[in-house]
Tab-separated table of C-alpha atoms and ligand atoms in Angstrom:
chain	number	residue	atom	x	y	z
A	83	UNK	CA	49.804	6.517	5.531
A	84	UNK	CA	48.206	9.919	5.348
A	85	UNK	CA	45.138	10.854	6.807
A	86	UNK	CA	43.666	13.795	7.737
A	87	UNK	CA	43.137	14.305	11.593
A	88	UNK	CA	41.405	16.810	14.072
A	89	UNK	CA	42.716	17.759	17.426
A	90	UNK	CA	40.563	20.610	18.309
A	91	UNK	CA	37.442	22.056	17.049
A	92	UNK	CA	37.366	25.067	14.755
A	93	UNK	CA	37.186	25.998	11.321
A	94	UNK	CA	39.208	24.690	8.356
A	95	UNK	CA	42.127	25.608	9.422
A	96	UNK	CA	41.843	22.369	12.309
A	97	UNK	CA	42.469	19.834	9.648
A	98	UNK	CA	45.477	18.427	10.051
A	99	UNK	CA	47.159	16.088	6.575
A	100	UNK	CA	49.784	14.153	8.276
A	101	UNK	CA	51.025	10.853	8.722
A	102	UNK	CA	49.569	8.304	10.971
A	103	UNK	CA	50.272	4.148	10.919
A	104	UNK	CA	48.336	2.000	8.726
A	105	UNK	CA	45.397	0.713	10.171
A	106	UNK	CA	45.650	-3.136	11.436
A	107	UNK	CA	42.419	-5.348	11.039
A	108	UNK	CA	40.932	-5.451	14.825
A	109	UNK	CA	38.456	-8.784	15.112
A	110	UNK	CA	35.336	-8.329	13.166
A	111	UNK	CA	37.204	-5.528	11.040
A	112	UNK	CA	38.271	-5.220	7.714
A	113	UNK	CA	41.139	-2.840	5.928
A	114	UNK	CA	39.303	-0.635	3.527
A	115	UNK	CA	42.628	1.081	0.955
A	116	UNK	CA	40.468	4.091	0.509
A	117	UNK	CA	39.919	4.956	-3.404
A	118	UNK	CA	37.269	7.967	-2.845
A	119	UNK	CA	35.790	9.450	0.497
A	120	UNK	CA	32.863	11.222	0.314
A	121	UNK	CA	32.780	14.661	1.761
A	122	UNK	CA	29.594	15.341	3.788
A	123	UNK	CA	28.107	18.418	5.895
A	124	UNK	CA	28.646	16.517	9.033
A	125	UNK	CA	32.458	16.233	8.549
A	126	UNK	CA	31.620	19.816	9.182
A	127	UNK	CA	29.758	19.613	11.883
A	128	UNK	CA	32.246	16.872	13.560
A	129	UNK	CA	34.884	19.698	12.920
A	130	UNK	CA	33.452	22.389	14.877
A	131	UNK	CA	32.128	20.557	17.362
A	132	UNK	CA	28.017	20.629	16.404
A	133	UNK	CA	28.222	17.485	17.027
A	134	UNK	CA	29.752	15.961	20.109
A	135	UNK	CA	32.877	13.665	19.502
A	136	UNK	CA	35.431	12.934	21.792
A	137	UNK	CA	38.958	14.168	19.577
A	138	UNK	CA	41.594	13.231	18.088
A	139	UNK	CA	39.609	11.437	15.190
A	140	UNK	CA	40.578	10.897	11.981
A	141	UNK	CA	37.729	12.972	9.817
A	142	UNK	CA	34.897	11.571	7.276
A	143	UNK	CA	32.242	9.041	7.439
A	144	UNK	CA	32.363	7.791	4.226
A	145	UNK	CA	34.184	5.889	1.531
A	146	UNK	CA	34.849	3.139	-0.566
A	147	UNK	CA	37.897	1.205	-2.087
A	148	UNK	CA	38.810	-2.748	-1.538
A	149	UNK	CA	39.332	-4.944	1.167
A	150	UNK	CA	43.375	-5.264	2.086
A	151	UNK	CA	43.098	-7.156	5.234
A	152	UNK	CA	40.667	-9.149	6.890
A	153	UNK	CA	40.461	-9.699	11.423
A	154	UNK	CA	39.563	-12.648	13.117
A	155	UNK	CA	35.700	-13.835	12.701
A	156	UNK	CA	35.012	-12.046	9.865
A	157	UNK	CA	32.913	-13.924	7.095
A	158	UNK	CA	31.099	-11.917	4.360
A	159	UNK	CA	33.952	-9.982	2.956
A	160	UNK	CA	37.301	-11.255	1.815
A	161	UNK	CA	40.827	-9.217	0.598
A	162	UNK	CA	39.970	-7.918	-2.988
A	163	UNK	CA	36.334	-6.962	-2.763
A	164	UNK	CA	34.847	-3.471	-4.120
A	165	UNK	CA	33.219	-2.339	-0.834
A	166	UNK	CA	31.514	1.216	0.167
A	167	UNK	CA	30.593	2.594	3.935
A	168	UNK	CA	29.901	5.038	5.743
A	169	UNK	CA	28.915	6.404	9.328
A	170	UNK	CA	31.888	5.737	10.825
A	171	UNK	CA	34.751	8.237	11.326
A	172	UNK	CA	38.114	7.890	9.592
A	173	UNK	CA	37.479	7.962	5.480
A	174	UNK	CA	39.460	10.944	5.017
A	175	UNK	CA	42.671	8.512	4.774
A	176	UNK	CA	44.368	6.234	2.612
A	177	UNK	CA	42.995	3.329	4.521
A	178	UNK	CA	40.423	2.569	7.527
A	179	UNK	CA	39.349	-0.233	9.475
A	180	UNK	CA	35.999	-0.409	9.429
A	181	UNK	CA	33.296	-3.212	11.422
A	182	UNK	CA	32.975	-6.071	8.534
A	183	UNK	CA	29.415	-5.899	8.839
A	184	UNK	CA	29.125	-1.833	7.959
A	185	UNK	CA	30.437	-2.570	4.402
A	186	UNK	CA	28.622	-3.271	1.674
A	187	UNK	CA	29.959	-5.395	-1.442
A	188	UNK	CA	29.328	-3.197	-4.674
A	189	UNK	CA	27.820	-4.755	-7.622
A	190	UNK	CA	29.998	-4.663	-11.107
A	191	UNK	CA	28.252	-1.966	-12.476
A	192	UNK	CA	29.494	0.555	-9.942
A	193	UNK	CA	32.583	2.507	-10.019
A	194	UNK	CA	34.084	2.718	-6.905
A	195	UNK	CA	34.242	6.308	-7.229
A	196	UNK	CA	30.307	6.448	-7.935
A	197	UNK	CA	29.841	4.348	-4.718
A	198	UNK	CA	31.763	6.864	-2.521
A	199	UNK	CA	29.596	9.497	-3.833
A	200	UNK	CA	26.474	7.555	-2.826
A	201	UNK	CA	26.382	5.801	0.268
A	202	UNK	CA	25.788	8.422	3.076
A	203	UNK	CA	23.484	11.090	0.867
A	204	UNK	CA	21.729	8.059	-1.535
A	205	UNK	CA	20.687	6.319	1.743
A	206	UNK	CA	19.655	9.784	3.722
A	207	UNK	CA	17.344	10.464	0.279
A	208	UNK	CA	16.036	6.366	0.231
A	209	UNK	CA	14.893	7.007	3.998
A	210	UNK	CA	13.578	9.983	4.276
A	211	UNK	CA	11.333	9.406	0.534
A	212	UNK	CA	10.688	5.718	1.960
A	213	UNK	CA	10.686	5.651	5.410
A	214	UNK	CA	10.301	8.975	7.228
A	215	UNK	CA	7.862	10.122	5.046
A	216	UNK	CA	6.722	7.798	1.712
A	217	UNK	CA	6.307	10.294	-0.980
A	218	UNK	CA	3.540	9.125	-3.530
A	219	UNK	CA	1.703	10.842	-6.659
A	220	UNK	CA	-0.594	12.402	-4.242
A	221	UNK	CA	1.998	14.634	-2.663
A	222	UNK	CA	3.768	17.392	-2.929
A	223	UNK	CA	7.068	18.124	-1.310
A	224	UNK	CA	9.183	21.343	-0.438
A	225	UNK	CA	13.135	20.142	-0.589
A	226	UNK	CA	15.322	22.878	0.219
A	227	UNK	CA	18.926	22.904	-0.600
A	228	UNK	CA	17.600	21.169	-4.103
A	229	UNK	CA	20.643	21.142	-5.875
A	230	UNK	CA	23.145	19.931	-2.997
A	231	UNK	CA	24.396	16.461	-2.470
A	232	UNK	CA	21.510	15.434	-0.434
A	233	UNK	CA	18.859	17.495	-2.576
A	234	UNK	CA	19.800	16.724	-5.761
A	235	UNK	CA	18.977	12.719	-5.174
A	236	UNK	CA	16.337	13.294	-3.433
A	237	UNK	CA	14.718	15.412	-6.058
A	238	UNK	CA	15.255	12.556	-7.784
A	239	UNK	CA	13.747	9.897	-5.372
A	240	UNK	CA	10.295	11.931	-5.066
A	241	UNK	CA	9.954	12.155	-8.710
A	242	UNK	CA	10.727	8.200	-8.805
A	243	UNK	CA	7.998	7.934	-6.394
A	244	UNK	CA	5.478	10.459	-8.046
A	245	UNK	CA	5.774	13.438	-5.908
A	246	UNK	CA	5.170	16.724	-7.529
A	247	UNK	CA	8.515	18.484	-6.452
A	248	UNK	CA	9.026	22.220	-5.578
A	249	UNK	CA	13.220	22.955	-4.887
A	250	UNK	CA	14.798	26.268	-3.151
A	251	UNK	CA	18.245	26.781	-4.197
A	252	UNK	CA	20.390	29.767	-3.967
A	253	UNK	CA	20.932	30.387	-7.775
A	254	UNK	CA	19.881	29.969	-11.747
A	255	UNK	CA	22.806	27.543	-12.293
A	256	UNK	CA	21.545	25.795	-9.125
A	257	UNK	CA	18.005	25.908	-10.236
A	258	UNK	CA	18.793	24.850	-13.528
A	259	UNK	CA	20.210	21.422	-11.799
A	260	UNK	CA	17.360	20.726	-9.560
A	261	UNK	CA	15.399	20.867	-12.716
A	262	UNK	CA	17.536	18.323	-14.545
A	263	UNK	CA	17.104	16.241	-12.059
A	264	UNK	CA	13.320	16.625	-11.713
A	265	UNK	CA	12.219	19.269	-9.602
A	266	UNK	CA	9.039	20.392	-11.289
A	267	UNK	CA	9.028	23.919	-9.839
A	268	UNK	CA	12.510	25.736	-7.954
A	269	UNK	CA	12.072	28.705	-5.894
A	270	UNK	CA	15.237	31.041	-5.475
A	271	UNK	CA	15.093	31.694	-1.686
A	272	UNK	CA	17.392	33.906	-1.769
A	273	UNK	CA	15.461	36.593	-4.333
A	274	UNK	CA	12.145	35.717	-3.654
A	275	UNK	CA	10.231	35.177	-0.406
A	276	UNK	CA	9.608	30.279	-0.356
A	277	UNK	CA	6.740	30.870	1.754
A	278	UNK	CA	4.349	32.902	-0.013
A	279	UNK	CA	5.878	31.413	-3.023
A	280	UNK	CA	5.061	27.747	-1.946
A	281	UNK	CA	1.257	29.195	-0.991
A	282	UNK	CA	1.171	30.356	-4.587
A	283	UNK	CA	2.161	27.469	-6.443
A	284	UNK	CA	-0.151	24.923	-4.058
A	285	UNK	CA	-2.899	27.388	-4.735
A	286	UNK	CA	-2.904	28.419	-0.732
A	287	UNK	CA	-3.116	24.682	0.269
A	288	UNK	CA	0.668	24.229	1.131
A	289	UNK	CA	3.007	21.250	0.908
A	290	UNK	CA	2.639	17.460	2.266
A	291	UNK	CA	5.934	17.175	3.282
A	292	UNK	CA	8.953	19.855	3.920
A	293	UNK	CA	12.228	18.263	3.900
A	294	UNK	CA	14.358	21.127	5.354
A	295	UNK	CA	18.216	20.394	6.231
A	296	UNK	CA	18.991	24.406	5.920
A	297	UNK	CA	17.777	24.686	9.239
A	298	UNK	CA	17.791	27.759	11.224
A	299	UNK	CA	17.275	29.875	8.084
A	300	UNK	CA	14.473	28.041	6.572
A	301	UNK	CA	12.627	26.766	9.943
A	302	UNK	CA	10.078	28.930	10.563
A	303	UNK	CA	9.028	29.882	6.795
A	304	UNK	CA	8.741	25.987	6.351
A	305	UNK	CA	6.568	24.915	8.767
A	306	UNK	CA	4.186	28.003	7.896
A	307	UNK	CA	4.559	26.532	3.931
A	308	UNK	CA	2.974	23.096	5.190
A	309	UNK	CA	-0.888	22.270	4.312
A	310	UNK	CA	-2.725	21.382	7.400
A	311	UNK	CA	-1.374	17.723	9.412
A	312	UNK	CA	1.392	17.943	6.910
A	313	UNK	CA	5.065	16.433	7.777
A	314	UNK	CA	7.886	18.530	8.780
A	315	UNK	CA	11.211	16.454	8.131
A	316	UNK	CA	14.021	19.153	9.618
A	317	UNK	CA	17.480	16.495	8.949
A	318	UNK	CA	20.437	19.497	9.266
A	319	UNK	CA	21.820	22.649	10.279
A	320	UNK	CA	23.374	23.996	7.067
A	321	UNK	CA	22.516	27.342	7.893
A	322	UNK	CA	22.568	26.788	11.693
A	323	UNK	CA	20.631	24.457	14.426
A	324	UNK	CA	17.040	25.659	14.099
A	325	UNK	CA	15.064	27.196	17.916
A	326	UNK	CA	13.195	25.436	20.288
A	327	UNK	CA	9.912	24.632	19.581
A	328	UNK	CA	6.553	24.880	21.633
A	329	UNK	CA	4.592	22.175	20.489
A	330	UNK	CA	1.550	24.729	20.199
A	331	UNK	CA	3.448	26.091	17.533
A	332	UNK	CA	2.288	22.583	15.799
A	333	UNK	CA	-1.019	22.734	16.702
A	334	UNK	CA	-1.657	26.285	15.654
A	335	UNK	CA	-0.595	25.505	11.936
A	336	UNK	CA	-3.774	22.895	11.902
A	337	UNK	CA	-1.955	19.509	13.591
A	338	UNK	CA	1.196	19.021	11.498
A	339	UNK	CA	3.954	16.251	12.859
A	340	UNK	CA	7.624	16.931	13.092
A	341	UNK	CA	10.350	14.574	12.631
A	342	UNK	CA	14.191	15.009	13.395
A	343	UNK	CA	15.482	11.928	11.680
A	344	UNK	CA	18.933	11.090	11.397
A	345	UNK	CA	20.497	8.306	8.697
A	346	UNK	CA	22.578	5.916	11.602
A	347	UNK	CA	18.786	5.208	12.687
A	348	UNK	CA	17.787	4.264	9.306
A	349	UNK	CA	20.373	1.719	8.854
A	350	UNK	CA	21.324	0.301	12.413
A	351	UNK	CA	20.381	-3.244	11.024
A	352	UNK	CA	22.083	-5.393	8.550
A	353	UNK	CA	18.782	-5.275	7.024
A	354	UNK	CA	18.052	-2.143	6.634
A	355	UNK	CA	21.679	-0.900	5.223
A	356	UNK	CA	21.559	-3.569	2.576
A	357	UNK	CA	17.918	-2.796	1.458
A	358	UNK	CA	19.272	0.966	1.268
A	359	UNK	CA	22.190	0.519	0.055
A	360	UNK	CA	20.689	-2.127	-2.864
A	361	UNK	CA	18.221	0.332	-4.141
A	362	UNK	CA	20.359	3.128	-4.229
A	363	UNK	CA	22.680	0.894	-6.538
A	364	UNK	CA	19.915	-0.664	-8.217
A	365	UNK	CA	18.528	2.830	-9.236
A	366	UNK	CA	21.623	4.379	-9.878
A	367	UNK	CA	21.762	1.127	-12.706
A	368	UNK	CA	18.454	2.159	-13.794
A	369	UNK	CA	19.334	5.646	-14.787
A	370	UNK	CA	16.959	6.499	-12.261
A	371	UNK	CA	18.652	8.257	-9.931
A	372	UNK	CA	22.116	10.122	-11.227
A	373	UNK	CA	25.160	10.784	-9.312
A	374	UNK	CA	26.530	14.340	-10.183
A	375	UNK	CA	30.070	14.372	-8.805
A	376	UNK	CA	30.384	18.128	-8.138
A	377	UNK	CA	33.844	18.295	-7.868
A	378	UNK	CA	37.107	15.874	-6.406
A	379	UNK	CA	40.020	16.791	-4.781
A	380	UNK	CA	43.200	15.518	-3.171
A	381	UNK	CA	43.096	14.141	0.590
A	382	UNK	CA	45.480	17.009	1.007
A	383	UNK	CA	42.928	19.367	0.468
A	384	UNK	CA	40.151	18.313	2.645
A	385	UNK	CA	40.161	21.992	4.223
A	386	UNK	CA	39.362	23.162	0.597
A	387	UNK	CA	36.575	21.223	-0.288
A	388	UNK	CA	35.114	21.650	3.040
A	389	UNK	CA	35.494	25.345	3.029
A	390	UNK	CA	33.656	25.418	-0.545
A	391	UNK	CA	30.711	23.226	0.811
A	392	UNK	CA	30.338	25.401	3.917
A	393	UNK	CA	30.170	28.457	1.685
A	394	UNK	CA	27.795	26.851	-1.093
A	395	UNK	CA	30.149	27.161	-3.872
A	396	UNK	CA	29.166	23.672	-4.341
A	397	UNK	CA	26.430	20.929	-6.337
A	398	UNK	CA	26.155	17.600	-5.809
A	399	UNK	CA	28.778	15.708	-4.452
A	400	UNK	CA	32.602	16.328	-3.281
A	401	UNK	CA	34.826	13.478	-3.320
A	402	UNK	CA	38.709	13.534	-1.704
A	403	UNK	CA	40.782	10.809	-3.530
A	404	UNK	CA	43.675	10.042	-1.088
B	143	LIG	P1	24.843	20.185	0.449
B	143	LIG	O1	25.593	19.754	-0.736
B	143	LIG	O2	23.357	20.176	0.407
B	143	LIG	O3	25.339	21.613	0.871
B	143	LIG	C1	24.586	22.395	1.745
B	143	LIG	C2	23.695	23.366	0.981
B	143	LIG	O4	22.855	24.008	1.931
B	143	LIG	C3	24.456	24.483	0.297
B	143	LIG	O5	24.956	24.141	-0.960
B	143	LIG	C4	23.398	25.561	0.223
B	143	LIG	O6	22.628	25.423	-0.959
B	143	LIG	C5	22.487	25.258	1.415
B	143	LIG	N1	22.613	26.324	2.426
B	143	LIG	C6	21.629	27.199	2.748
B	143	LIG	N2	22.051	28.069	3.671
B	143	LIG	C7	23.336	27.745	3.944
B	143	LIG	C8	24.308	28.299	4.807
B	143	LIG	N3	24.056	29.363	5.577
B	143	LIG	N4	25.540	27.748	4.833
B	143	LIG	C9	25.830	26.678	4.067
B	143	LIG	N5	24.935	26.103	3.230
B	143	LIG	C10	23.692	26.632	3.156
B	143	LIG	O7	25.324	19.304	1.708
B	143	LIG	P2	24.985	17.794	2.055
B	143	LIG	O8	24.237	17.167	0.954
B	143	LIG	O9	26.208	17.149	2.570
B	143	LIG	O10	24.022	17.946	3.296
B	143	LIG	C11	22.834	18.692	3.182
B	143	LIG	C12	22.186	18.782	4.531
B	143	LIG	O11	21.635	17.512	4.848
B	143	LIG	C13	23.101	19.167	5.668
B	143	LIG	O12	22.406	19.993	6.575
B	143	LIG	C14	23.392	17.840	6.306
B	143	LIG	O13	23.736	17.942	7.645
B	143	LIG	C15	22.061	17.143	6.147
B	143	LIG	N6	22.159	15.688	6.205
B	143	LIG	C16	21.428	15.060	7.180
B	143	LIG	C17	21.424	13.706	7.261
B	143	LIG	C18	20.546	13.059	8.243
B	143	LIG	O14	20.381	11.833	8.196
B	143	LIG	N7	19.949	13.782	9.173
B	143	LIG	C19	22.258	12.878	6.387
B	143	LIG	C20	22.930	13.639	5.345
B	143	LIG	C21	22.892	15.001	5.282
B	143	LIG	P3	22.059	26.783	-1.649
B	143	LIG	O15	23.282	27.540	-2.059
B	143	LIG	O16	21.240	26.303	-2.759
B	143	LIG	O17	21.281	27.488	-0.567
């Protein structure tokens, strides 16, 4: 089968289309014939080496397709089922083996395509608007990178919830999608200056809750845009890993809490991934929450897609069909 594979770190030039044996089903596994893999910022980051992982792997950490093969002790999931996963490395392939108990069983009114471009960002939005910090009408939040993958649902998720929602992007055609989504107000931090910006439209109060995965760029400008005990959510390194802090730094901005949350937490248990996972689904039925597929490509050109989300040609979601 073909897969896409990664030997050493480095830049797009690392990934590697080539052909590598079908996966067999190891106990507790099941074959996943890959329809769609999601393409995701830490594919990136697994790439160059951000992240630790001990190499060869097989790239991506998220996808969906149906069940060809089954191991020893699985129950749950049988050959046939529409199933979606993600946070575990090997999507970018034609199939993966993947632990039974990671996948979750779509419901009929989900493409499999839609799925792929939902697990890994739909559940980072559902935790970090539920769980991290639980958005309400009282709020408002600063989410940066509004009209990526990630930003883009959670827009989205806050305005389910009945935040008031102010969006940085990089441009109009950006800004105009934030705004389709929800965002109430979107700030072009790359003409105009977020923080004094996000003073003015709070009336000098600041924001409840920053949700800032551009990292290094936007660090210090967003913890000086948050209102006094207010929560800053810092979930990525787009831009670069953001400094050391001094927790003084906290205090002197009147109190405010900081957070480095990362999805795998969020859905460790059984129970957790399938209340995720359901509401995602549930408000993607709803018309609630839309998927915007940005743009799909084939597994042969992983490098492409990767190199267009690293240099934010992109909105929304990439998806490689193998
Ligand atoms: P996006 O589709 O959001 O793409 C990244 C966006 O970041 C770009 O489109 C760009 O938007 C913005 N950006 C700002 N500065 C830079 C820069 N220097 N280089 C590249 N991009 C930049 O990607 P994802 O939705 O996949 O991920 C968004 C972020 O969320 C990533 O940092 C990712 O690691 C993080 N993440 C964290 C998770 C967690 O649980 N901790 C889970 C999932 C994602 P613009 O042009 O508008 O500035």
């Amino acid at each position: 089968m073909k897969a896409i594979r990664i030997y050493e770190h480095g830049g797009p030039e690392v990934l590697s289309y080539e052909d590598i044996p079908e996966p067999e089903p190891g106990p507790g596994q099941a074959v996943v014939k890959i329809e769609a893999a999601g393409v995701n910022f830490i594919d990136i980051y697994f790439r160059t080496g951000l992240y630790p992982v001990e190499l060869p792997i097989t790239n991506g950490q998220e996808g969906a397709g149906t069940v060809t093969a089954v191991g020893e002790g699985v129950a749950g999931v049988s050959v046939g089922d529409r199933v979606a996963y993600t946070g575990i490395h090997g999507s970018y392939a034609e199939y993966a083996a993947v632990a039974a108990n990671r996948l979750v069983k779509l419901p009929d009114a989900i493409a499999t395509k839609r799925a792929a471009a939902s697990m890994l960002q739909g559940m980072t939005a559902h935790y970090l608007s539920r769980s991290t910090f639980t958005v309400d009408s009282s709020h408002t939040a600063l989410i940066h990178a509004c009209a990526g993958g990630v930003g883009l649902l959670l827009v989205a998720m806050a305005k389910k919830f009945g935040a008031r929602v102010i969006g940085t992007c990089s441009t109009e055609e950006k800004a105009a999608k934030a705004t389709a989504a929800g965002a109430d107000e979107v700030i072009l931090y790359t003409q105009q200056d977020f923080e004094s910006e996000c003073r003015r439209l709070t009336d000098g109060e600041g924001v409840d809750v920053v949700y800032d995965a551009v990292g290094k760029s936007t660090w210090t400008g967003s913890l000086n845009s948050l209102k006094p005990r207010g929560m800053m959510v810092t979930f990525g390194n787009a831009s670069g890993p953001v400094p050391p802090l001094a927790p003084l730094e906290l205090t002197k901005r009147g109190s405010l809490y900081l957070t480095r949350p990362s999805l795998f937490a969020y859905v460790a248990s059984r129970e957790d991934l399938m209340w995720r996972a359901s509401d995602v689904f549930k408000w993607i039925q709803a018309g609630d929450v839309k998927i915007h597929v940005g743009g799909e490509f084939p597994l042969s050109d992983a490098s492409e897609a990767q190199t267009r989300l690293a240099g934010r040609q992109t909105m929304g979601k990439l998806l490689l069909i193998p």
